CSV table of C-alpha atoms and ligand atoms in Angstrom, one decimal:
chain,number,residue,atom,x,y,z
A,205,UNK,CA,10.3,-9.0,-17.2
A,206,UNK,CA,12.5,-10.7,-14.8
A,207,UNK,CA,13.2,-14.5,-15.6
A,208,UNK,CA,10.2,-14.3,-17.7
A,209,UNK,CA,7.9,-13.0,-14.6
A,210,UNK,CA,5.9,-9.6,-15.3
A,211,UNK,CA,6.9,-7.3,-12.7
A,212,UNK,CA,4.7,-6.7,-9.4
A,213,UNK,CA,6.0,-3.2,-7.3
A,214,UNK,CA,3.8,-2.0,-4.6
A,215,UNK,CA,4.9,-0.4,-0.9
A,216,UNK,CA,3.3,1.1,2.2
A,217,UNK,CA,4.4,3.6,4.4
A,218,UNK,CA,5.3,2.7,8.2
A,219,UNK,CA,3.7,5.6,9.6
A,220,UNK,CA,0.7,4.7,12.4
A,221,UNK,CA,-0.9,1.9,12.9
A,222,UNK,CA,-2.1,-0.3,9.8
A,223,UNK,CA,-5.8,-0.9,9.3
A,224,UNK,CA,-8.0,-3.2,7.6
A,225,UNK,CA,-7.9,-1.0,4.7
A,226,UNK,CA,-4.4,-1.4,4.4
A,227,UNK,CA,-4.7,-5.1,4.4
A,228,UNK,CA,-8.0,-5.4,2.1
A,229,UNK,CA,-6.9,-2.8,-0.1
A,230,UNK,CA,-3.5,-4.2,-0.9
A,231,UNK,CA,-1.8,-6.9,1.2
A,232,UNK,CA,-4.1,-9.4,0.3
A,233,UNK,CA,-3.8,-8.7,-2.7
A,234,UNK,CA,-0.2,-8.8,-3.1
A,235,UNK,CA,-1.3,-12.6,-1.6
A,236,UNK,CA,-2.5,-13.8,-4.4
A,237,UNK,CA,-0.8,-12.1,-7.0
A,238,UNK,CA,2.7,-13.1,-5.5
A,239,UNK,CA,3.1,-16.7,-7.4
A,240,UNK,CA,2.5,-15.0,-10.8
A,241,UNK,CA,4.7,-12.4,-10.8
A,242,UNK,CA,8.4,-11.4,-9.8
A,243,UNK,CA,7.6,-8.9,-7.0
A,244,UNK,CA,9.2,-6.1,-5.0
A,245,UNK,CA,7.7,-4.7,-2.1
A,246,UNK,CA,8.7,-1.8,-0.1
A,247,UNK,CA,8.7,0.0,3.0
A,248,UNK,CA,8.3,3.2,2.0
A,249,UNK,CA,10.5,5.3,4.5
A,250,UNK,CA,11.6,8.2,1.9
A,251,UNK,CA,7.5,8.7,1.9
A,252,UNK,CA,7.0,8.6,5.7
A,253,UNK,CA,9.4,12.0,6.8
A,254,UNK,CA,7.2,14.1,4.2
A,255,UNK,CA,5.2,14.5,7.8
A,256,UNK,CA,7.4,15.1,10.4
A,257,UNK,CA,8.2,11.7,12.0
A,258,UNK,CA,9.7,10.7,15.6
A,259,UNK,CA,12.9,8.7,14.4
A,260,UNK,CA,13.2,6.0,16.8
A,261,UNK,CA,9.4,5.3,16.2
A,262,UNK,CA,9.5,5.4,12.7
A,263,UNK,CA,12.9,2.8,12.6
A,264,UNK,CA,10.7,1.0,14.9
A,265,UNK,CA,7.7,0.8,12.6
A,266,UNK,CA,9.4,0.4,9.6
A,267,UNK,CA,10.4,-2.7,11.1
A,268,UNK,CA,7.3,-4.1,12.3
A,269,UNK,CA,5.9,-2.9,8.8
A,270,UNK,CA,8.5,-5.4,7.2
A,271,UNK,CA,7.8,-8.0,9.4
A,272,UNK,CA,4.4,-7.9,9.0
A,273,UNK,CA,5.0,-8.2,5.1
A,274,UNK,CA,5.9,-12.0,6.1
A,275,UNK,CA,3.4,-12.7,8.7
A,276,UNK,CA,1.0,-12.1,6.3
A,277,UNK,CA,2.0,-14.5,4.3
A,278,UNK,CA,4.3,-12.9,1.5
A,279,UNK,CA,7.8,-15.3,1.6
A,280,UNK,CA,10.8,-13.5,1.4
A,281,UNK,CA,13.0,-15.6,-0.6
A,282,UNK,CA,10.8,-15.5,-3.3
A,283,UNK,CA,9.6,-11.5,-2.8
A,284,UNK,CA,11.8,-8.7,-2.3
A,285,UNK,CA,10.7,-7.3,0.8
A,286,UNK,CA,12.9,-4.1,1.7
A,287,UNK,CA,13.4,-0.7,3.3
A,288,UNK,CA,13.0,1.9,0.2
A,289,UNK,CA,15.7,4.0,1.8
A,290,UNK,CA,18.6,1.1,1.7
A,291,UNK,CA,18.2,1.4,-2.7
A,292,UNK,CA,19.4,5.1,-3.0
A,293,UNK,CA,18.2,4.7,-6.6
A,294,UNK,CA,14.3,5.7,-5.5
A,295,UNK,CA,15.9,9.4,-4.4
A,296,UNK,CA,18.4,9.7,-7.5
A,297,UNK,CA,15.7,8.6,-10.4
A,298,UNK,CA,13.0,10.8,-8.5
A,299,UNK,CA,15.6,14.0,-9.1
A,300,UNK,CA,15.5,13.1,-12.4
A,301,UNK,CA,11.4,12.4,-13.1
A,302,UNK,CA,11.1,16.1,-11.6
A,303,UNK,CA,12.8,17.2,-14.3
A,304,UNK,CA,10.2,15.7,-16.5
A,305,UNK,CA,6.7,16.4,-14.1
A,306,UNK,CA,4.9,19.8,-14.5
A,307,UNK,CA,4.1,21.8,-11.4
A,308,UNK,CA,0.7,21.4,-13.0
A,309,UNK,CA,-0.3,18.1,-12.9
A,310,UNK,CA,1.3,18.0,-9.0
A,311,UNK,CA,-1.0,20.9,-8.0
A,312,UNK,CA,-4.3,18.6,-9.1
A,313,UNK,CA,-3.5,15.9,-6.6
A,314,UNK,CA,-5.9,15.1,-4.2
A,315,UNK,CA,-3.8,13.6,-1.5
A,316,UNK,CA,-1.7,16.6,-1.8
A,317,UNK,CA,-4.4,18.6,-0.8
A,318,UNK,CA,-5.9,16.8,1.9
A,319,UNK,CA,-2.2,16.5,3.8
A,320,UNK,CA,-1.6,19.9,3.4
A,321,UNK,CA,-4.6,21.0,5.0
A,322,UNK,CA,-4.2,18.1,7.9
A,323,UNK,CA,-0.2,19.8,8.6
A,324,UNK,CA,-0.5,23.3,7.4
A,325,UNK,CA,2.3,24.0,9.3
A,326,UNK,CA,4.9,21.6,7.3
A,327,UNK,CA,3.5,22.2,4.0
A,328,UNK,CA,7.2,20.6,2.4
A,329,UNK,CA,8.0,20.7,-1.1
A,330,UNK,CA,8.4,16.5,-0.3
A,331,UNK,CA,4.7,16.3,0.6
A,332,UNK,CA,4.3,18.5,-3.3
A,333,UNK,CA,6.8,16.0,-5.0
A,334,UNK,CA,5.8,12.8,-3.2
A,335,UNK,CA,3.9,11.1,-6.1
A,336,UNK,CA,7.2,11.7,-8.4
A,337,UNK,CA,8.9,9.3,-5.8
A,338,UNK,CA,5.9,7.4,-6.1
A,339,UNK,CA,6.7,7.1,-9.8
A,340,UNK,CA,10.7,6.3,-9.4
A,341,UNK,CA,9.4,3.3,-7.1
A,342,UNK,CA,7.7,1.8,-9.9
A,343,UNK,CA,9.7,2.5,-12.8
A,344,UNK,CA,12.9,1.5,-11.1
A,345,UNK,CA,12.0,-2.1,-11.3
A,346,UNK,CA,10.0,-2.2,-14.4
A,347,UNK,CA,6.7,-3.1,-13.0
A,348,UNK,CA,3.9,-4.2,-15.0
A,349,UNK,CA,1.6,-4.2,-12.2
A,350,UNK,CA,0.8,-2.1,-9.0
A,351,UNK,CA,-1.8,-3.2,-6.7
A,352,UNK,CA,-3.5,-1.1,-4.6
A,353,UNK,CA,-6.3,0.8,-2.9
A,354,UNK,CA,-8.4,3.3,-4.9
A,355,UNK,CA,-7.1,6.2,-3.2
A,356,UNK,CA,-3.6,5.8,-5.2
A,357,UNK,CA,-5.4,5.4,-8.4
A,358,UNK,CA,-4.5,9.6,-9.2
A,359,UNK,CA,-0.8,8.3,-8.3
A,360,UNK,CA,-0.8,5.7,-11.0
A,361,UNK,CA,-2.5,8.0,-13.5
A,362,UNK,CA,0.6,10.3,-12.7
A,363,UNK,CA,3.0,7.3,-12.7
A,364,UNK,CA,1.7,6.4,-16.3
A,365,UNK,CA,1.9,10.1,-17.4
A,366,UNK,CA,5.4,10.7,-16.2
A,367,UNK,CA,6.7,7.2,-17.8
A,368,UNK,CA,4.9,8.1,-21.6
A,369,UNK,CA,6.7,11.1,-21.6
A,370,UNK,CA,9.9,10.0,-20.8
A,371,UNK,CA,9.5,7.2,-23.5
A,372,UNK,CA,8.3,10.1,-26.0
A,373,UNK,CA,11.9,11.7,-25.8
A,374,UNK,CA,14.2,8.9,-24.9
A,375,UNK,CA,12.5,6.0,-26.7
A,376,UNK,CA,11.4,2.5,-24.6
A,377,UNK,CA,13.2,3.0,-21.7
A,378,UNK,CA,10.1,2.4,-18.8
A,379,UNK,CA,7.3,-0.5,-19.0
A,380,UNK,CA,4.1,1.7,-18.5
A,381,UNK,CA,2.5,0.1,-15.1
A,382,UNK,CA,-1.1,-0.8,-14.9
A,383,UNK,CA,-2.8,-0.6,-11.3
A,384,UNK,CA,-4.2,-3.8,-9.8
A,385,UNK,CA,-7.3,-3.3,-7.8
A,386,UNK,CA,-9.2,-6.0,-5.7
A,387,UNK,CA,-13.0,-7.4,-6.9
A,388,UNK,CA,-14.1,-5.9,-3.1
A,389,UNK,CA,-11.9,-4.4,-0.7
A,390,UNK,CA,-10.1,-1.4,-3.0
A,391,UNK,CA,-12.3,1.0,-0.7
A,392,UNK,CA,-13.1,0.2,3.0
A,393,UNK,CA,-14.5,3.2,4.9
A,394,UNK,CA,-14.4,4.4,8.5
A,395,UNK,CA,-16.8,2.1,11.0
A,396,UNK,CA,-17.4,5.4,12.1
A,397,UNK,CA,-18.2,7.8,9.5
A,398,UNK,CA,-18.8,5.2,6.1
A,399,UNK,CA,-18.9,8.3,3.6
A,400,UNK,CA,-15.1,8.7,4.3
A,401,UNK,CA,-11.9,6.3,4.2
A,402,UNK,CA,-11.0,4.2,6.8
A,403,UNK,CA,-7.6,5.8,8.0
A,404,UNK,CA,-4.6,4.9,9.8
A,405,UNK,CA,-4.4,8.7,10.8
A,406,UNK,CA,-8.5,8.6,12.2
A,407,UNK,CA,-8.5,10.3,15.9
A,408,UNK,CA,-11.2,8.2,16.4
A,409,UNK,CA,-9.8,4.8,17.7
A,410,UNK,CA,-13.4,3.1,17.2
A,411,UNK,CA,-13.2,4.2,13.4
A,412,UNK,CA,-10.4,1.9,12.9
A,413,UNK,CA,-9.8,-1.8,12.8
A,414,UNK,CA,-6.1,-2.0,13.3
A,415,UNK,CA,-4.2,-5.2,12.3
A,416,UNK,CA,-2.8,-6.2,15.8
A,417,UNK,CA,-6.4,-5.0,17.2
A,418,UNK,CA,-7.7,-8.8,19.5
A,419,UNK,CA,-10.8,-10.6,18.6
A,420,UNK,CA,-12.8,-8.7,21.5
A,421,UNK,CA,-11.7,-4.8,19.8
A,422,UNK,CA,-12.4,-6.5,16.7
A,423,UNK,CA,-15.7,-7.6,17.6
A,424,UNK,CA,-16.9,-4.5,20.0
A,425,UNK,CA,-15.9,-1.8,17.3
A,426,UNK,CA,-18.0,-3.5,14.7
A,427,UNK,CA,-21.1,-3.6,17.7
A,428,UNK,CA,-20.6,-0.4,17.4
A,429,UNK,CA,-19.9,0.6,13.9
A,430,UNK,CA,-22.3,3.0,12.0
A,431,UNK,CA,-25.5,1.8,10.1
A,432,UNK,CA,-29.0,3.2,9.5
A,433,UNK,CA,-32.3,2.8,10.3
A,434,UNK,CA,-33.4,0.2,7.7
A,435,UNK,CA,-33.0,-2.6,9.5
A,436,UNK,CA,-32.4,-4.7,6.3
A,437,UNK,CA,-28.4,-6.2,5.1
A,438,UNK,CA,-29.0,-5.0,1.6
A,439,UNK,CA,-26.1,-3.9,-0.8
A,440,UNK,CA,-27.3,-0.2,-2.0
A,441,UNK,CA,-25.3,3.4,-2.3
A,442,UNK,CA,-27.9,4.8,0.6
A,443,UNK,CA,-27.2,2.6,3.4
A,444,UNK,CA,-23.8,3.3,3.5
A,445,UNK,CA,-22.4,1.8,6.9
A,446,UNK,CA,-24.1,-1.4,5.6
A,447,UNK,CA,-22.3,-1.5,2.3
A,448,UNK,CA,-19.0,-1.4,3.9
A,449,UNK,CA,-19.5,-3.7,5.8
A,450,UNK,CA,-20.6,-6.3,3.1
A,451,UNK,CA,-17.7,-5.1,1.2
A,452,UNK,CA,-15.4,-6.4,4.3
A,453,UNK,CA,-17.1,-9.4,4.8
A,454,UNK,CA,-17.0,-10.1,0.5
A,455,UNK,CA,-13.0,-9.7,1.0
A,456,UNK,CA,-12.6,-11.7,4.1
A,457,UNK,CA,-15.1,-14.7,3.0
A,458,UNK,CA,-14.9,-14.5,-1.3
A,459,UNK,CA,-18.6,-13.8,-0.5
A,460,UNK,CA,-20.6,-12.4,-3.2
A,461,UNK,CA,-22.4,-9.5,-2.0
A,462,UNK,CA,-25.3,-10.7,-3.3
A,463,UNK,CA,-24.8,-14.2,-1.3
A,464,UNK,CA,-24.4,-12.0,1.8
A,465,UNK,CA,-27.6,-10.6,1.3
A,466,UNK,CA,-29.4,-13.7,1.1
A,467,UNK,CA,-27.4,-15.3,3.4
A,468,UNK,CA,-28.7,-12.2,5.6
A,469,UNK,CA,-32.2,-12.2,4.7
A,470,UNK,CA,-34.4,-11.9,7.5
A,471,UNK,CA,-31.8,-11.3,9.8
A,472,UNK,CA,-30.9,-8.2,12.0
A,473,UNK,CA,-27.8,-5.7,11.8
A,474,UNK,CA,-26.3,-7.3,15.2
A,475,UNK,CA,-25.9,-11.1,13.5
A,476,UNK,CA,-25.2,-9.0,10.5
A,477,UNK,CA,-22.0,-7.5,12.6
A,478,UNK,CA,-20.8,-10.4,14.5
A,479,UNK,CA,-20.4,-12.1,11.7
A,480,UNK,CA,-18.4,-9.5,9.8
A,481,UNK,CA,-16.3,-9.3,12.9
A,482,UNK,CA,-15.7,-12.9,12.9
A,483,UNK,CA,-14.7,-13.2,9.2
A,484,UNK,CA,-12.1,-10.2,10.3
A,485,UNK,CA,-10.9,-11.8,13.0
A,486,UNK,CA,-10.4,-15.5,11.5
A,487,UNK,CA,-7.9,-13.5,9.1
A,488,UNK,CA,-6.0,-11.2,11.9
A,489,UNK,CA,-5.6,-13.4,14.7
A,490,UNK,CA,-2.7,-16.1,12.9
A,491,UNK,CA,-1.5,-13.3,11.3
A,492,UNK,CA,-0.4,-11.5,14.6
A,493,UNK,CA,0.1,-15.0,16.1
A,494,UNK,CA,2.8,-15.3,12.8
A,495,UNK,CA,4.2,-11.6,13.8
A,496,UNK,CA,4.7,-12.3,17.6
A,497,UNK,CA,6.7,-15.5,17.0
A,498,UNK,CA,8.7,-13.8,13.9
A,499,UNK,CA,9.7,-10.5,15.6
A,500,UNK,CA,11.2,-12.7,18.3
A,501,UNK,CA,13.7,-13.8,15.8
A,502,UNK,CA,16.4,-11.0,14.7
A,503,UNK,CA,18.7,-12.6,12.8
A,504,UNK,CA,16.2,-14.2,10.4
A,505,UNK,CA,14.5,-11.0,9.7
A,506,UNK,CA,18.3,-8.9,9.6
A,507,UNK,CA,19.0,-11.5,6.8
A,508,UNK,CA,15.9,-11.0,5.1
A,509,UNK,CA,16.9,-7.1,5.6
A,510,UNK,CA,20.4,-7.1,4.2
A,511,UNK,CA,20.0,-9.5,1.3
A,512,UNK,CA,16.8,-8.5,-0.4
A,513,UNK,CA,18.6,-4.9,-0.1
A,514,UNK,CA,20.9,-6.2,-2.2
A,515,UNK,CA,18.6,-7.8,-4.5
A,516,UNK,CA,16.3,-4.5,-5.0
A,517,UNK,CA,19.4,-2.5,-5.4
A,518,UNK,CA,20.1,-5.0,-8.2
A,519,UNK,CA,17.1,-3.8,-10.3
A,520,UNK,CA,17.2,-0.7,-9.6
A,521,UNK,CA,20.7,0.4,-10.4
A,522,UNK,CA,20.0,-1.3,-13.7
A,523,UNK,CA,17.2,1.2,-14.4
A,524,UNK,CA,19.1,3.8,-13.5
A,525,UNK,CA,22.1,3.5,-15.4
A,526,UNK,CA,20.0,3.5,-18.5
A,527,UNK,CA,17.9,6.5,-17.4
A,528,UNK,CA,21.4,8.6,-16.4
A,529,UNK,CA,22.8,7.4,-20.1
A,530,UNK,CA,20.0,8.4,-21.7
A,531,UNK,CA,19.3,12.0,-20.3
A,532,UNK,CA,23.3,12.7,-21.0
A,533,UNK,CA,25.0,11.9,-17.8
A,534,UNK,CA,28.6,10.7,-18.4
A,535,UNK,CA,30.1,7.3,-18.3
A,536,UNK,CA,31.6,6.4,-15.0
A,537,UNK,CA,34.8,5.4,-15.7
A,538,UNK,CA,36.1,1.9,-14.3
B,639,LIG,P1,-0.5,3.8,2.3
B,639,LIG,O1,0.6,3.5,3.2
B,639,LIG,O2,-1.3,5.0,2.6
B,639,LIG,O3,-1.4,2.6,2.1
B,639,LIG,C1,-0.9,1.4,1.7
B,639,LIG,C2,-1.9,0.7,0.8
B,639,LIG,O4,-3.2,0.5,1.4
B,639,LIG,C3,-4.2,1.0,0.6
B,639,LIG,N1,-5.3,1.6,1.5
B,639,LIG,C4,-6.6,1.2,1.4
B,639,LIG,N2,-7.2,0.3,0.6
B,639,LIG,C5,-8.6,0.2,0.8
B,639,LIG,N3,-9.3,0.9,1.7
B,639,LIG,C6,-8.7,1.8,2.6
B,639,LIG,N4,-9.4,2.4,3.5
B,639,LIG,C7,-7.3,2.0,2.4
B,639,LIG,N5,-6.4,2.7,3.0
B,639,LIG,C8,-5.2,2.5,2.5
B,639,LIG,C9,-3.6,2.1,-0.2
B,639,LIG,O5,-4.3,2.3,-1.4
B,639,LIG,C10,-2.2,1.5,-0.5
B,639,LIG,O6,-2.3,0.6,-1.6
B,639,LIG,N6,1.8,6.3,-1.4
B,639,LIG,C11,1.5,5.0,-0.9
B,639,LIG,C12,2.7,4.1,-0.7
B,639,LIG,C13,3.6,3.9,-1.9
B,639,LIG,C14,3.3,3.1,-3.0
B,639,LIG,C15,4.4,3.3,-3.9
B,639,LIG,C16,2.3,2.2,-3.4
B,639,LIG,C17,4.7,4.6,-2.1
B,639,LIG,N7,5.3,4.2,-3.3
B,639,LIG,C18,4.5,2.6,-5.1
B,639,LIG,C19,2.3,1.6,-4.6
B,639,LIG,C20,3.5,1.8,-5.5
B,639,LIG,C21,0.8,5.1,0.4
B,639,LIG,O7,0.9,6.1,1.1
B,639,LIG,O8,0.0,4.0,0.8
C-alpha cells in the first residue's frame, strides 16, 4: 500500500516496434486501472540487451517507449513512468531472488524456449534468468496487481512462486502479486497466421498492426488479414482469423462479442473488416497525434525522466533494504 493505494507494477520492453497487442493486452489496461491504484510503470531496458541490441536505437526506443506511456493517456505526475535501468535496485534484488529460484522451474519456461530457438547463437544466461528480473520488478514496489497479456501469465506464476518462498524463510516481507488480465484483448493473434501471437518481432510487416501504423496501413492490412471460407462473423474456436478479429473490435468498441455478431449478421467479411479497422484506427490516430506533439517537447519529458527516477528509486530502495537485512547483509554505517 502506498497512501492507502494497492500497488499497480507493470513494464514493456523497447525493443521493435509496438503492436496492437501491446496496446490491447496491457496499455489499455493500465488506462483504466490507473485512478485506482498507485502505479509504477517501466521501461524495461535491463530486459531488452538479453538479445543483442544496437545502443543508439535502443536509447532511442526506450524513449519513444516512455513517451508513448503519456500519449496514451497514462499522466505522469500521478504514475511513475521510468527507465528500469535508472533504479539499480531491479539488478541488486534480482542477484538476490537467484539465490532463491531453482534452475528447475527456469528450464519450464516457455518464453525461454521460444527465444532461444529464435537466437541460438546468444543463448545468454540473461535470456535463462530474465523472469527472476521479472520478479525483482514487481516485488520492489509491492505490487498487488500486474496487468498484462496472457503470454506473461508463466512469469507471474514464477513471480508468485519466488515471492512465497522468500516469505516462508524470512517472514512477510513481499505482497504476493495477482495478474490483471483484460475481459478481451489478453490475446490478439497475428492478421496473418491467427493460430499464433501477434508479434512485435513478426518478419511479416502485414502480420502486425503497429501503433504509429496511419489509418490507410491500418485499414489495408486488415483487407488483407486471414479468415476462412465461412463467410459468416460468428465467434467460434474454428474460424480462427474471425475470432481475432472480434476480439479486437470487443476491446476497441466495449462490444460484446455476441453484439458483434449480431450486429454482423447478414453481413460479409469485408464490412466485417473495415469496421474492425476503423475501431483501431479511431484509437491510434490521437494517440500518435499526442506522441508527435509530445516528443517535440524535451524538457517536459527530461523532467518527467529525472523526477519519477527518483520517485521509483524511492520504493524500491525501501524494498531492498529490508530484503538485504533480512538475508544477513550488514548495516551500512552512516
Ligand atoms: P512485452 O514487452 O513483450 O509486452 C508488453 C505487454 O504486452 C503484452 N502483449 C500482448 N497482449 C496481448 N496480445 C498480444 N499479442 C501481446 N503481445 C504482447 C504482454 O503480455 C505484456 O503485458 N517481460 C515483459 C515485460 C516486463 C514486465 C515486467 C511486465 C518486464 N518486467 C514486470 C509486467 C511486470 C515483456 O517482455 O513484455
Amino acid at each position: 500500500m502506498i497512501d492507502g493505494k494497492k500497488v499497480l507494477f507493470s513494464g514493456m520492453q523497447a525493443t521493435g516496434n509496438l503492436t496492437l497487442g501491446n496496446y490491447l493486452g496491457a496499455l489499455k489496461n493500465w488506462l483504466t486501472l490507473s485512478d485506482e491504484y498507485e502505479c509504477f510503470y517501466s521501461v524495461v531496458d535491463l530486459h531488452s540487451i538479453t538479445v543483442r541490441q544496437d545502443p543508439a536505437e535502443l536509447r532511442s526506443r526506450a524513449r519513444k517507449l516512455l513517451t508513448l506511456y503519456i500519449a496514451a493517456g497514462l499522466d505522469p505526475k500521478k504514475n511513475c513512468i521510468y527507465y528500469q535501468s535508472h533504479v539499480s535496485c531491479h539488478a541488486e534484488l534480482s542477484w538476490i531472488l537467484n539465490c532463491f529460484t531453482y534452475m528447475g522451474e527456469l528450464n519450464r519456461m516457455t518464453q525461454f524456449k521460444d527465444k532461444s530457438a529464435k537466437h541460438a547463437d546468444n543463448i545468454n544466461a540473461g535470456l535463462f534468468t530474465y523472469p527472476v528480473l521479472m520478479a525483482a520488478d514487481i516485488l520492489l514496489y509491492q505490487a498487488d496487481v500486474v496487468p498484462v497479456g496472457k503470454d506473461q501469465l508463466q512469469h507471474l506464476e514464477i513471480t508468485r512462486d519466488i515471492a512465497q518462498r522468500f516469505n516462508a524463510i524470512y517472514g512477510d516481507v513481499f505482497t504476493i502479486p495477482e495478474p490483471y488480465l483484460g475481459k478481451s484483448g489478453a490475446k490478439i493473434m497475428s492478421l496473418q497466421d491467427p493460430t499464433k501471437k501477434m508479434s512485435k518481432s513478426d518478419e511479416n510487416l502485414n502480420a502486425s498492426i503497429y501503433l504509429m501504423d496511419d489509418k490507410d496501413t491500418i485499414i489495408r492490412k486488415f483487407k488483407r488479414a486471414v479468415t476462412d471460407s465461412e463467410g459468416c462473423v460468428a465467434y467460434n474456436d474454428t474460424q480462427l482469423g474471425i475470432h481475432n478479429l472480434i476480439d479486437i473490435y470487443s476491446a476497441c468498441t466495449g462490444k460484446t462479442p455476441e453484439e458483434i455478431v449480431k450486429e454482423f449478421d447478414g453481413k460479409g467479411y469485408g464490412d466485417f473488416k473495415l469496421a474492425v479497422g476503423e475501431s483501431v484506427a479511431d484509437i491510434l490516430t490521437p494517440l500518435q497525434a499526442r506522441f508527435y506533439e509530445l516528443e517535440k517537447d524535451k524538457a517536459y519529458i527530461d523532467g518527467i525522466i529525472k523526477e519519477n527516477a527518483e520517485k521509483a528509486g524511492y520504493y524500491a530502495n525501501k524494498t531492498l533494504r529490508k530484503v538485504q537485512k533480512k538475508v544477513g547483509f550488514p548495516e551500512r554505517i552512516r
